[in-house]
Coordinates of N, CA and C in Angstrom, one line a residue:
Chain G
X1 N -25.0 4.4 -0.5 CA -26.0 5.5 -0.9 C -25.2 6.8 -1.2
X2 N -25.6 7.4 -2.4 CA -24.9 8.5 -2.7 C -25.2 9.7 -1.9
X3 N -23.9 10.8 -1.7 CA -24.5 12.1 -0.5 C -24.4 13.0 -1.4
X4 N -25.7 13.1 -1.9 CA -25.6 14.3 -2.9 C -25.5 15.7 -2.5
X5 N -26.0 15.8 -0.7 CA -26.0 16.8 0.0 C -24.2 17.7 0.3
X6 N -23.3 16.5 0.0 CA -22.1 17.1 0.3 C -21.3 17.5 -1.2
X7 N -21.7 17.0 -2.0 CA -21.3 17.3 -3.6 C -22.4 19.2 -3.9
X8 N -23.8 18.7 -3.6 CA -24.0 20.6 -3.4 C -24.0 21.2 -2.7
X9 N -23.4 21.0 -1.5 CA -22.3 22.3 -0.2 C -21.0 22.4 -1.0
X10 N -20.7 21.3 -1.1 CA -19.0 21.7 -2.0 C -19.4 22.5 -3.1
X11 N -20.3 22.5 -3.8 CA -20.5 23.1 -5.5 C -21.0 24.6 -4.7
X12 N -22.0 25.1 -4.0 CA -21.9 25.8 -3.7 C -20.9 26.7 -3.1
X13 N -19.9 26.4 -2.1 CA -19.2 27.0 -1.4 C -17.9 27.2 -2.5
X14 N -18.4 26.4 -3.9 CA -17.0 26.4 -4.8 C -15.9 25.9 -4.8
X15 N -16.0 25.0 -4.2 CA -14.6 24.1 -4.4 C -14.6 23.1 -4.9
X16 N -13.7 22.5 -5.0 CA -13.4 21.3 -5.8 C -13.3 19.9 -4.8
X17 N -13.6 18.6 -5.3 CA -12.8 17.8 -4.5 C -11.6 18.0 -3.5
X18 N -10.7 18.1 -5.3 CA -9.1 18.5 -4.5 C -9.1 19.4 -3.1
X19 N -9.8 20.3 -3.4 CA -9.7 21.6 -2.7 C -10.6 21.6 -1.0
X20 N -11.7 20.6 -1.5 CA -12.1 20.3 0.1 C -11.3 19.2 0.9
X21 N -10.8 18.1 -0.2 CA -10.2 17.3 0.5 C -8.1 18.2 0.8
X22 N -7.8 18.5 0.3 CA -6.4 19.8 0.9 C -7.1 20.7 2.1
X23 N -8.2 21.2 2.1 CA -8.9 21.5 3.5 C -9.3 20.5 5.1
X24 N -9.3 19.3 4.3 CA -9.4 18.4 5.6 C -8.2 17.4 5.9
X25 N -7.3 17.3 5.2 CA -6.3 16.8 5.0 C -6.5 15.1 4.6
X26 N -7.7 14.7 4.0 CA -7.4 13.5 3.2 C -7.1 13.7 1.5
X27 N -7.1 12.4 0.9 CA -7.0 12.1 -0.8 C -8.1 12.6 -0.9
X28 N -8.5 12.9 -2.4 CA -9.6 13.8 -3.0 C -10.5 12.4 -3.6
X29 N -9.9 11.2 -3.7 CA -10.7 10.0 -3.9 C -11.4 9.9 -2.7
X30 N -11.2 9.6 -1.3 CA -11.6 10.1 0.3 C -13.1 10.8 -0.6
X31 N -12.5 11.7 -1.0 CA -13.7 12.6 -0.8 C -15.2 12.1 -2.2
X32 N -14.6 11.5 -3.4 CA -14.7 11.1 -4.1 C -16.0 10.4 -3.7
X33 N -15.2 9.6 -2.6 CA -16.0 7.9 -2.4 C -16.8 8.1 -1.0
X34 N -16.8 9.5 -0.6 CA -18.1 9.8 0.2 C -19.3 10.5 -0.4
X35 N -18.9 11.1 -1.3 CA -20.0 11.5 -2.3 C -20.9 10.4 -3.0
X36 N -19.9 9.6 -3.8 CA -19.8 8.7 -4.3 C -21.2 7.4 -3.2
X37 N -21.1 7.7 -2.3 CA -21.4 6.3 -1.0 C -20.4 5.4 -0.8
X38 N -19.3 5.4 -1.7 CA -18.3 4.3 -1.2 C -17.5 3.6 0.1
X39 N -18.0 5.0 0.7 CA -17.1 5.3 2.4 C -17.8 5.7 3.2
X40 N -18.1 5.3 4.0 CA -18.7 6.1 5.2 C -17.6 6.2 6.7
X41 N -17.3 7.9 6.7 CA -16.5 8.7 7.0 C -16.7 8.5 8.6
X42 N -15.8 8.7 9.3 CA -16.4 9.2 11.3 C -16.3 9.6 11.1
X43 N -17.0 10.2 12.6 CA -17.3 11.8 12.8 C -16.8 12.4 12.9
X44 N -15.2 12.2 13.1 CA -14.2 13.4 13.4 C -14.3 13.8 11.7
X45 N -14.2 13.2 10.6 CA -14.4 13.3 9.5 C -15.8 13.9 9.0
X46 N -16.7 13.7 9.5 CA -17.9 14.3 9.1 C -18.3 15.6 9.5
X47 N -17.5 16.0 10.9 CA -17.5 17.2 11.3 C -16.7 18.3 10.8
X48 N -15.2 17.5 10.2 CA -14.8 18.4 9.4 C -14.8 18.6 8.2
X49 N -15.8 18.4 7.9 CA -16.3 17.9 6.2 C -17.0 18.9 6.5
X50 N -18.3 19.2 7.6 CA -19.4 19.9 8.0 C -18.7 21.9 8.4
X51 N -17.8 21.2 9.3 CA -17.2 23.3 9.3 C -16.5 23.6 7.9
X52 N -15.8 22.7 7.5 CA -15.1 23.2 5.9 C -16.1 23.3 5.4
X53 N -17.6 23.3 5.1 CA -18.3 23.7 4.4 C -19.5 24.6 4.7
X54 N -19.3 24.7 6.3 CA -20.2 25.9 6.8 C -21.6 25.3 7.4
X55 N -21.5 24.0 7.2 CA -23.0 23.1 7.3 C -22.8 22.4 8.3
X56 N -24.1 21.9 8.9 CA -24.3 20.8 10.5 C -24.3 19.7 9.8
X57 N -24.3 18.8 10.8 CA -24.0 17.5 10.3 C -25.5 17.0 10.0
X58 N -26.2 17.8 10.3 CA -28.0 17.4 9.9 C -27.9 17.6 8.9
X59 N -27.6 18.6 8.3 CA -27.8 19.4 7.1 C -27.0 18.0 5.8
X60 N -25.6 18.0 6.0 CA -24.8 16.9 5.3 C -25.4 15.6 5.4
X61 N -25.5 15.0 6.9 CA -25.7 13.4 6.9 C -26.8 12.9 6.9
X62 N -27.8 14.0 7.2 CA -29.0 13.4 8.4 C -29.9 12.8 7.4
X63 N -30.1 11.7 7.1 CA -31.0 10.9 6.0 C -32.4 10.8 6.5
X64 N -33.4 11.4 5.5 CA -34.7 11.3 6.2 C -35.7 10.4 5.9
X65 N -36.6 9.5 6.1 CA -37.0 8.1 5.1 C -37.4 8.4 4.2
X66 N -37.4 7.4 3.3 CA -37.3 7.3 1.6 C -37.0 8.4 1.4
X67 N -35.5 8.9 1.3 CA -34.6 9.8 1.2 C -33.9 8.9 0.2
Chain A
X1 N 3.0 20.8 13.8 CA 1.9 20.1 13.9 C 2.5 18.7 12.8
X2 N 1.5 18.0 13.6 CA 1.5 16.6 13.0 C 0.5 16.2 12.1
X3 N 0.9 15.9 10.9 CA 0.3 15.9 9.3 C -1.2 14.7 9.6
X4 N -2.1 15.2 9.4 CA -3.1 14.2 9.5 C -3.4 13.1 8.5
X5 N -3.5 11.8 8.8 CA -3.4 10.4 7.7 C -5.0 10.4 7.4
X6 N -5.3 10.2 6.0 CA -6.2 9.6 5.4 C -6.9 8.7 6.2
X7 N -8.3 8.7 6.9 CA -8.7 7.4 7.7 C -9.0 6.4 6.8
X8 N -9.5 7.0 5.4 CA -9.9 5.7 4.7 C -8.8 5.0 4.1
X9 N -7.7 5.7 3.8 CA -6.5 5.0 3.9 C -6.3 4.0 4.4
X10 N -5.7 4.6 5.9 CA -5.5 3.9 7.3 C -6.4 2.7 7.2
X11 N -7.6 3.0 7.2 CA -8.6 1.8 7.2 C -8.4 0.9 6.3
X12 N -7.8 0.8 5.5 CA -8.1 -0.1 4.0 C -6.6 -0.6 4.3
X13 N -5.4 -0.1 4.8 CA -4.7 -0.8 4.6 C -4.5 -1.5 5.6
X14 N -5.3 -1.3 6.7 CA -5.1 -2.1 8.4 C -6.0 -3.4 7.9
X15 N -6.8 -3.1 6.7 CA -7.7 -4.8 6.4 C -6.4 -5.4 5.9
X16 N -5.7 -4.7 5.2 CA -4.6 -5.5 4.4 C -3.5 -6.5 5.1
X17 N -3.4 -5.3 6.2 CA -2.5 -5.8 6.9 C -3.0 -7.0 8.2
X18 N -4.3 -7.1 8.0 CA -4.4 -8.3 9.1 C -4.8 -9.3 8.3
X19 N -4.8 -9.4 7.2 CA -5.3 -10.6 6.6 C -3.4 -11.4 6.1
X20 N -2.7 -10.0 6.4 CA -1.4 -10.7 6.8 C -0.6 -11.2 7.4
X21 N -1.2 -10.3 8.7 CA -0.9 -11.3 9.7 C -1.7 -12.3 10.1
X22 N -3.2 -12.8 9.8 CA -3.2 -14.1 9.8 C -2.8 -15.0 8.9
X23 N -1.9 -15.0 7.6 CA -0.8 -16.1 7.1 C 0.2 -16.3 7.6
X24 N 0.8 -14.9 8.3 CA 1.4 -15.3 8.7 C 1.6 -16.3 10.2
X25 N 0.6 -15.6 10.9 CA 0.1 -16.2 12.0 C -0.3 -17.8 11.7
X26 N -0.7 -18.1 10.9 CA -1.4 -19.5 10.8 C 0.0 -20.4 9.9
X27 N 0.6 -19.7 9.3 CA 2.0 -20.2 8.7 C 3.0 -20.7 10.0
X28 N 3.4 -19.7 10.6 CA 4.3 -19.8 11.6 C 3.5 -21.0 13.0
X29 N 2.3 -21.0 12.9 CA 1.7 -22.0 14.1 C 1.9 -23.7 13.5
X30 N 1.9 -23.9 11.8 CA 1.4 -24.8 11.8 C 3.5 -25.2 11.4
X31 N 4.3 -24.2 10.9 CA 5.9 -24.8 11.3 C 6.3 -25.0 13.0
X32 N 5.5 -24.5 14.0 CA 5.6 -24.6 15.4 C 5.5 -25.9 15.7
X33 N 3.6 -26.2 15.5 CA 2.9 -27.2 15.5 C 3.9 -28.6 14.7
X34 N 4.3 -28.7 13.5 CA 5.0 -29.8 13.2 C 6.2 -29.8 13.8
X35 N 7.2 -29.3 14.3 CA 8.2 -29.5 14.7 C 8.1 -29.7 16.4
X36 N 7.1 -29.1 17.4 CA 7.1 -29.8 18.1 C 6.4 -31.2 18.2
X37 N 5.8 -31.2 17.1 CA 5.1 -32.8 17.7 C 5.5 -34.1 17.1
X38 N 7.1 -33.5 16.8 CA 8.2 -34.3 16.7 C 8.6 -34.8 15.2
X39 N 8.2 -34.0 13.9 CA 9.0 -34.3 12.9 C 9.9 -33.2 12.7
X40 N 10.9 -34.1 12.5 CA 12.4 -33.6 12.5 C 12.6 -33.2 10.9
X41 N 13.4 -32.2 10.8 CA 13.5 -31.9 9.4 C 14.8 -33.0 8.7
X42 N 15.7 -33.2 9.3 CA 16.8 -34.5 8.7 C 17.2 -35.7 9.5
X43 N 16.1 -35.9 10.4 CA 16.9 -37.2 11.1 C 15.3 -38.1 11.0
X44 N 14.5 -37.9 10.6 CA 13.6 -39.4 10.2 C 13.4 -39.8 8.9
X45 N 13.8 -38.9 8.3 CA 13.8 -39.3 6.6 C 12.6 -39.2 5.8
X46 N 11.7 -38.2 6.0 CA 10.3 -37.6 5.7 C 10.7 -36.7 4.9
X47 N 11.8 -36.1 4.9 CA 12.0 -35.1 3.8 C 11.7 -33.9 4.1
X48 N 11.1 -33.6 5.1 CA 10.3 -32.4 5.8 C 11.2 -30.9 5.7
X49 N 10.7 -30.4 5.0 CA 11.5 -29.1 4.7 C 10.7 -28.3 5.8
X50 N 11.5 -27.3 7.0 CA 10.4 -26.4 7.9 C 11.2 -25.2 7.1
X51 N 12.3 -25.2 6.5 CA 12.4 -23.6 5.8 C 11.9 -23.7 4.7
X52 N 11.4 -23.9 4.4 CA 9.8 -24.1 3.2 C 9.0 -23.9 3.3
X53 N 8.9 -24.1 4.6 CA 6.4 -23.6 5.4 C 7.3 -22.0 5.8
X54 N 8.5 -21.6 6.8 CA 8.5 -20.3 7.2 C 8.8 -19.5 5.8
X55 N 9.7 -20.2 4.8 CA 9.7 -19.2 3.5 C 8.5 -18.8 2.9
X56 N 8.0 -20.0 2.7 CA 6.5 -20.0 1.9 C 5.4 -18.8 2.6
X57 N 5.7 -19.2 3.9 CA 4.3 -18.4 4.7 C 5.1 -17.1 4.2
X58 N 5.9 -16.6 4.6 CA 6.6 -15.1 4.5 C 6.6 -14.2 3.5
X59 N 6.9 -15.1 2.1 CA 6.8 -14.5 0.7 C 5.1 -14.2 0.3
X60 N 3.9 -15.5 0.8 CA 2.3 -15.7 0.7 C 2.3 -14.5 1.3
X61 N 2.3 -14.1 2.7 CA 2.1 -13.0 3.3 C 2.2 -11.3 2.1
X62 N 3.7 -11.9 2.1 CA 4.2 -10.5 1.0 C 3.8 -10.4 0.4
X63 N 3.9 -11.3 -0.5 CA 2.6 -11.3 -1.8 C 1.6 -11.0 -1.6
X64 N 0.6 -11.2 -0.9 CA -0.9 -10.7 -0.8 C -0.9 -9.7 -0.5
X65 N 0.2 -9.2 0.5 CA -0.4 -7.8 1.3 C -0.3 -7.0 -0.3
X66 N 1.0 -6.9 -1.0 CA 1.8 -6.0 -1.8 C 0.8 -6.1 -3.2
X67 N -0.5 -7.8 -2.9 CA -0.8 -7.4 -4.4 C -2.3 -6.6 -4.0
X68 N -2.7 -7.3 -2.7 CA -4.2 -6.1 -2.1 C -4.1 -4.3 -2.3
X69 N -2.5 -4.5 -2.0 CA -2.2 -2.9 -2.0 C -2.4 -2.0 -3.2
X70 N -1.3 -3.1 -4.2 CA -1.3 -2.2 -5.4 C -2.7 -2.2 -6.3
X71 N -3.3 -3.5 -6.1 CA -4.6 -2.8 -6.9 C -5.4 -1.8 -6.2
X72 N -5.2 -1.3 -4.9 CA -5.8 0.1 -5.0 C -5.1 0.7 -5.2
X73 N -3.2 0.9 -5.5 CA -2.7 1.9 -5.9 C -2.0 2.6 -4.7
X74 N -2.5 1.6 -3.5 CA -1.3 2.0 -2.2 C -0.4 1.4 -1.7
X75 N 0.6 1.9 -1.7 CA 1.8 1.1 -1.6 C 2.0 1.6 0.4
X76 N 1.6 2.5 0.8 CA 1.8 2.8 2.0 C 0.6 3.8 2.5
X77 N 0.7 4.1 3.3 CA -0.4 5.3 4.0 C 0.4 6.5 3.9
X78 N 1.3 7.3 3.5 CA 1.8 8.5 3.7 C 1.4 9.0 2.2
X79 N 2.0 10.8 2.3 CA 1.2 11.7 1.2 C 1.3 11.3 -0.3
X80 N 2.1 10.0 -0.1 CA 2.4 9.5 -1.7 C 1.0 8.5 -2.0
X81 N 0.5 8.5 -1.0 CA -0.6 7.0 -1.6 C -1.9 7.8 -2.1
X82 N -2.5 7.5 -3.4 CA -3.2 7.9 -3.9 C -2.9 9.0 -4.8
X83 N -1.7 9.5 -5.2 CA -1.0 10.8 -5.5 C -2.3 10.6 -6.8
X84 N -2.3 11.7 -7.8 CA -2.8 12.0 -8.6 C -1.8 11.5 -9.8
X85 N -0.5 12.6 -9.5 CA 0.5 12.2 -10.3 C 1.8 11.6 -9.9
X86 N 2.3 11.1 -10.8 CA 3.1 9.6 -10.7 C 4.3 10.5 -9.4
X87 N 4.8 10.3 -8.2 CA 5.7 10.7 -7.3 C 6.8 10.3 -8.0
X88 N 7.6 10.9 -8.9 CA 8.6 10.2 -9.1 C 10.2 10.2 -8.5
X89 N 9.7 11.4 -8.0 CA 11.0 11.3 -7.1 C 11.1 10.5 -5.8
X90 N 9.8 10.2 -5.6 CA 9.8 9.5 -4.1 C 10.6 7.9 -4.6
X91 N 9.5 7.6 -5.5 CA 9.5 6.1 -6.1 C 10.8 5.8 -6.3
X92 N 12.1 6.9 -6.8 CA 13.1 6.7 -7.4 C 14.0 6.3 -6.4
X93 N 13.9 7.2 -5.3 CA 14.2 7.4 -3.8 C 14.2 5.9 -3.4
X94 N 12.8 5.3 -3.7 CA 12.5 3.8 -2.6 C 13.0 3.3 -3.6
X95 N 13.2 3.0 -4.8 CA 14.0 2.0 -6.2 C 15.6 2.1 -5.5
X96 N 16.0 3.0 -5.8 CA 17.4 3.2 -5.5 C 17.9 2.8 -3.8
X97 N 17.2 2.6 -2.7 CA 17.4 2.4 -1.5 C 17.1 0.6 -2.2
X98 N 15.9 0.2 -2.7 CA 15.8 -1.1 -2.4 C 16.9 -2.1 -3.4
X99 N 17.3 -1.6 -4.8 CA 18.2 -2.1 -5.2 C 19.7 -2.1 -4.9
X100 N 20.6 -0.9 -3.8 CA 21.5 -0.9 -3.0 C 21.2 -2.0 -2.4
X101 N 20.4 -2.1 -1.3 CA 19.7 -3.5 -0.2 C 19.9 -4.5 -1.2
X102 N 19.3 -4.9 -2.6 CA 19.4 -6.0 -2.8 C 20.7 -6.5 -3.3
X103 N 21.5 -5.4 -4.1 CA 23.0 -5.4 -4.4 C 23.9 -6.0 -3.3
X104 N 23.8 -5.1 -2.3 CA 24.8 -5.6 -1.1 C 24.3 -7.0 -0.6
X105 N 22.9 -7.3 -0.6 CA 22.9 -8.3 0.1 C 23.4 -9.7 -0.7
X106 N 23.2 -9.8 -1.8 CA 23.4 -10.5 -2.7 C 25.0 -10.9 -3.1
X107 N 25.6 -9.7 -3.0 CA 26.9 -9.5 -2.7 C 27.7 -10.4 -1.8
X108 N 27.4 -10.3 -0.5 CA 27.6 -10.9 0.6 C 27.5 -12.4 0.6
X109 N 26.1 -12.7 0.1 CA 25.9 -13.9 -0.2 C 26.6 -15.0 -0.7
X110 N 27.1 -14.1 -2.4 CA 27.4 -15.1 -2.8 C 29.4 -15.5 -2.8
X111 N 29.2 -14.0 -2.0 CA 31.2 -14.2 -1.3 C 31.3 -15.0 -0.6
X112 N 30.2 -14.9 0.8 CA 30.2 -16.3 1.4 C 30.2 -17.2 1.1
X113 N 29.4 -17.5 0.4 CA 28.8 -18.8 -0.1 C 29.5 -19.8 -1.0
X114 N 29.8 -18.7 -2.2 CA 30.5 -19.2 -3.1 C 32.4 -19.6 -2.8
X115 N 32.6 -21.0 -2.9 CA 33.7 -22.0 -3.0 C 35.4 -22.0 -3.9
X116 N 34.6 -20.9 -4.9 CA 35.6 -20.6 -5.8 C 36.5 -19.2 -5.7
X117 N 35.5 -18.3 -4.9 CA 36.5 -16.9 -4.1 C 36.8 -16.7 -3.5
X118 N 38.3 -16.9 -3.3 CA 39.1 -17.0 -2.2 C 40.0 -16.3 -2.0
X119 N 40.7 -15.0 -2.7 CA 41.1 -13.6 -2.3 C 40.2 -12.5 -2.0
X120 N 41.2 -11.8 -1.5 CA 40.3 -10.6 -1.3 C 39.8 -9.7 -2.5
X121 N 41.0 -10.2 -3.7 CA 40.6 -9.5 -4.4 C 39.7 -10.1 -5.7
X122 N 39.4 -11.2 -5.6 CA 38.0 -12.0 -5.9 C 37.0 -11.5 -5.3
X123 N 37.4 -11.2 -4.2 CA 35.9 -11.1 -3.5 C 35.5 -9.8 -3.8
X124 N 36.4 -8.9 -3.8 CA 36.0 -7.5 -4.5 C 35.5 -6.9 -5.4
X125 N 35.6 -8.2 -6.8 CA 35.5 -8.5 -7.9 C 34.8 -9.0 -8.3
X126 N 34.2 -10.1 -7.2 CA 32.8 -10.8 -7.3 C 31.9 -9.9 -7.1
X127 N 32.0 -9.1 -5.7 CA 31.1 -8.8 -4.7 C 30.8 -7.5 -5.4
X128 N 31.6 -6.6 -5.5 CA 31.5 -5.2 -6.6 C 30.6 -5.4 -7.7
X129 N 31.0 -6.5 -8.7 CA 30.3 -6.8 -9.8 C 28.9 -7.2 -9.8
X130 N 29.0 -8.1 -8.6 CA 27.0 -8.4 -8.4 C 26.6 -7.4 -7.8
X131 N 27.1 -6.6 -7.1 CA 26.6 -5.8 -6.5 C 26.1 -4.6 -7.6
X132 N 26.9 -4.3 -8.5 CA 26.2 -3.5 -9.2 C 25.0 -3.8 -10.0
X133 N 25.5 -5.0 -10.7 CA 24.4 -5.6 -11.6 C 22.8 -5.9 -11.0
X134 N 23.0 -5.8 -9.4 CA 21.8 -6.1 -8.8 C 21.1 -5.0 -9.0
X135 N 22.4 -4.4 -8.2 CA 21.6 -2.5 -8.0 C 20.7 -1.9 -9.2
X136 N 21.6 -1.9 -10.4 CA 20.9 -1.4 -11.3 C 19.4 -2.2 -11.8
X137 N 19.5 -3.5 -11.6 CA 18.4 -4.3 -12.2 C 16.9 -4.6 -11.0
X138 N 17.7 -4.5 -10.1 CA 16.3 -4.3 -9.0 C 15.8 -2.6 -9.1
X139 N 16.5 -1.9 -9.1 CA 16.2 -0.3 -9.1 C 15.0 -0.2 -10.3
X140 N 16.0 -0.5 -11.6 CA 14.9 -0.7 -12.9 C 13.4 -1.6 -12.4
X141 N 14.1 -2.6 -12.2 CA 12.2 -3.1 -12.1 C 11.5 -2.7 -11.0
X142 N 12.0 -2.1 -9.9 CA 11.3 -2.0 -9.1 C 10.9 -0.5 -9.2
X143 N 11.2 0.1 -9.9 CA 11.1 1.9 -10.6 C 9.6 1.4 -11.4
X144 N 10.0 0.4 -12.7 CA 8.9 0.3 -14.0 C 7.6 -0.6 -12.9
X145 N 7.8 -1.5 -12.3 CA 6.3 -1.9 -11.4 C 5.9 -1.0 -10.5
X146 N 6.3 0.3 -9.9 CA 5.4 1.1 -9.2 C 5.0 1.6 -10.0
X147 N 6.1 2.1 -11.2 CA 4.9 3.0 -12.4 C 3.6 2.0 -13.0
X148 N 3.9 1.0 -13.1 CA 3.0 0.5 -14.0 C 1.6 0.1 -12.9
X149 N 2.1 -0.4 -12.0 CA 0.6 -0.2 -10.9 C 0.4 1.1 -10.2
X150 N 1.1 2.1 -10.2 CA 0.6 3.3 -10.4 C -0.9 3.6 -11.3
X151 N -0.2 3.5 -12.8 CA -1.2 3.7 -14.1 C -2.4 2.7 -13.6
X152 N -2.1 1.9 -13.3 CA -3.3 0.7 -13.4 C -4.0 1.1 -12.4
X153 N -3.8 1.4 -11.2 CA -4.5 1.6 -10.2 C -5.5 2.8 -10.2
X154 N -4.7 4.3 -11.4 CA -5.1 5.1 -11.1 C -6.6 5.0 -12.3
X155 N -6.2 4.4 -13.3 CA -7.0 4.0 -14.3 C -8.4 3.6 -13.4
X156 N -8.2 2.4 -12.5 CA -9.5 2.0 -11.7 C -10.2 2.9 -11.1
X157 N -9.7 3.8 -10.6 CA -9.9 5.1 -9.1 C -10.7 6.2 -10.5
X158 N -10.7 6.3 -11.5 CA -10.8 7.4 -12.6 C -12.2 6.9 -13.4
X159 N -12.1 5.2 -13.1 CA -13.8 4.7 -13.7 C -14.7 4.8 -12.8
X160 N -14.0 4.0 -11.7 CA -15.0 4.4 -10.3 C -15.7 5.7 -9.9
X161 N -15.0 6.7 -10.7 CA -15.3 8.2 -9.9 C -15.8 8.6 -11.7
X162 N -15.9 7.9 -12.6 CA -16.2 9.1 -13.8 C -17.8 9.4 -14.0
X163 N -18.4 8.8 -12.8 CA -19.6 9.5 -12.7 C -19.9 10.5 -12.1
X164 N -19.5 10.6 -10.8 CA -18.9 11.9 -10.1 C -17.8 12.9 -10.2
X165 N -17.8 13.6 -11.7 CA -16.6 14.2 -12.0 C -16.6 15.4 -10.9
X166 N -15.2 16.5 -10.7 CA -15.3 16.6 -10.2 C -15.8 18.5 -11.0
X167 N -16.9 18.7 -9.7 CA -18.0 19.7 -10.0 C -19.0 19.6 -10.8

């Protein structure tokens, strides 16, 4: 399932793949293929996905039905 | 501080790597398994090659892991895997280390081995000459196959994501 929620925190906050994934220290495909739905990240990953972009992990992960 | 690794990396190549060690695992039990339960490799006359199952399992192993790898384009988990653009100094680095390794070993080999060199300065002559001819020819191919599954790999990673460009 695609996280459209983390493709518009990144577009908002203005960065790039590159530039969020150089902030968390993975590849920018990493980041690609969570947007994407390809990957699903841990938490230590989802949390720094969530402060690098100023958002809770409710905000980014939290799926609500027929979401 | 200590550089933090890609988990989805990490994760994708620890699948790679156990689907290698069970060939290998299942290779090496079933050369165990026949040689203890008593076929001999030259004394019953079966023909039984066991450096055949441990070769075979060893290279199957290699092979798989090395071809799972390259079609995603990772050759390792460090900052080279996934690069955008081609690493070429790293690549040149691992070309040039693995064709020395293959030069010298081949070298050795065939001074040993071979029946017809029998001075020193044959052997120097042998062993110098293959030795280079290795060097340069494993370096080359092993330089043009990371590029070329480089390209290929990156080509895949670029369709996969051309819906999600980025911004």
């Amino acid at each position: 399932m695609k996280n459209k929620k983390i493709k518009i925190a990144r577009i908002e906050k203005d960065m790039s793949q590159t530039d969020l994934a150089e902030a968390i220290g993975v590849t920018r495909q990493t980041i690609g293929l969570i947007e994407a739905g390809g990957y699903n990240p841990t938490l230590n990953l989802c949390i720094a996905i969530c402060k690098t972009l100023g958002r809770t992990l409710d905000e980014l992960f939290w799926i609500e039905e027929g979401e | 501080m200590k550089k933090q690794k890609d988990e989805r990396i990490i994760a994708e190549i620890n699948k790679i790597y156990k689907i290698g060690f069970m060939i290998l695992t299942v290779g090496i039990l079933i050369d165990l398994f026949l040689q203890f339960t008593g076929v001999h490799e030259d004394g019953d006359g079966i023909g039984f090659s066991f450096r055949l199952i441990e070769f075979g399992t060893f290279m199957l192993a290699q092979i798989v892991c090395a071809v799972l790898m390259a079609r995603k384009g990772m050759m390792d988990d460090n900052k080279y895997a996934e690069a955008e653009v081609f690493p070429k100094k790293h690549y040149m680095g691992v070309s040039l280390i693995a064709g020395a390794a293959t030069g010298i070993v081949f070298a050795i080999m065939l001074v040993i081995s071979n029946p017809f060199v029998q001075t020193m300065q044959q052997k120097l002559l042998v062993g110098g000459s293959v030795s280079v001819f290795m060097f340069f020819l494993t370096a080359t191919m092993i330089y043009a196959v990371y590029y070329i599954i480089f390209q290929v790999a990156k080509k895949r990673r670029e369709k996969m994501y051309e819906s999600d460009d980025e911004k």
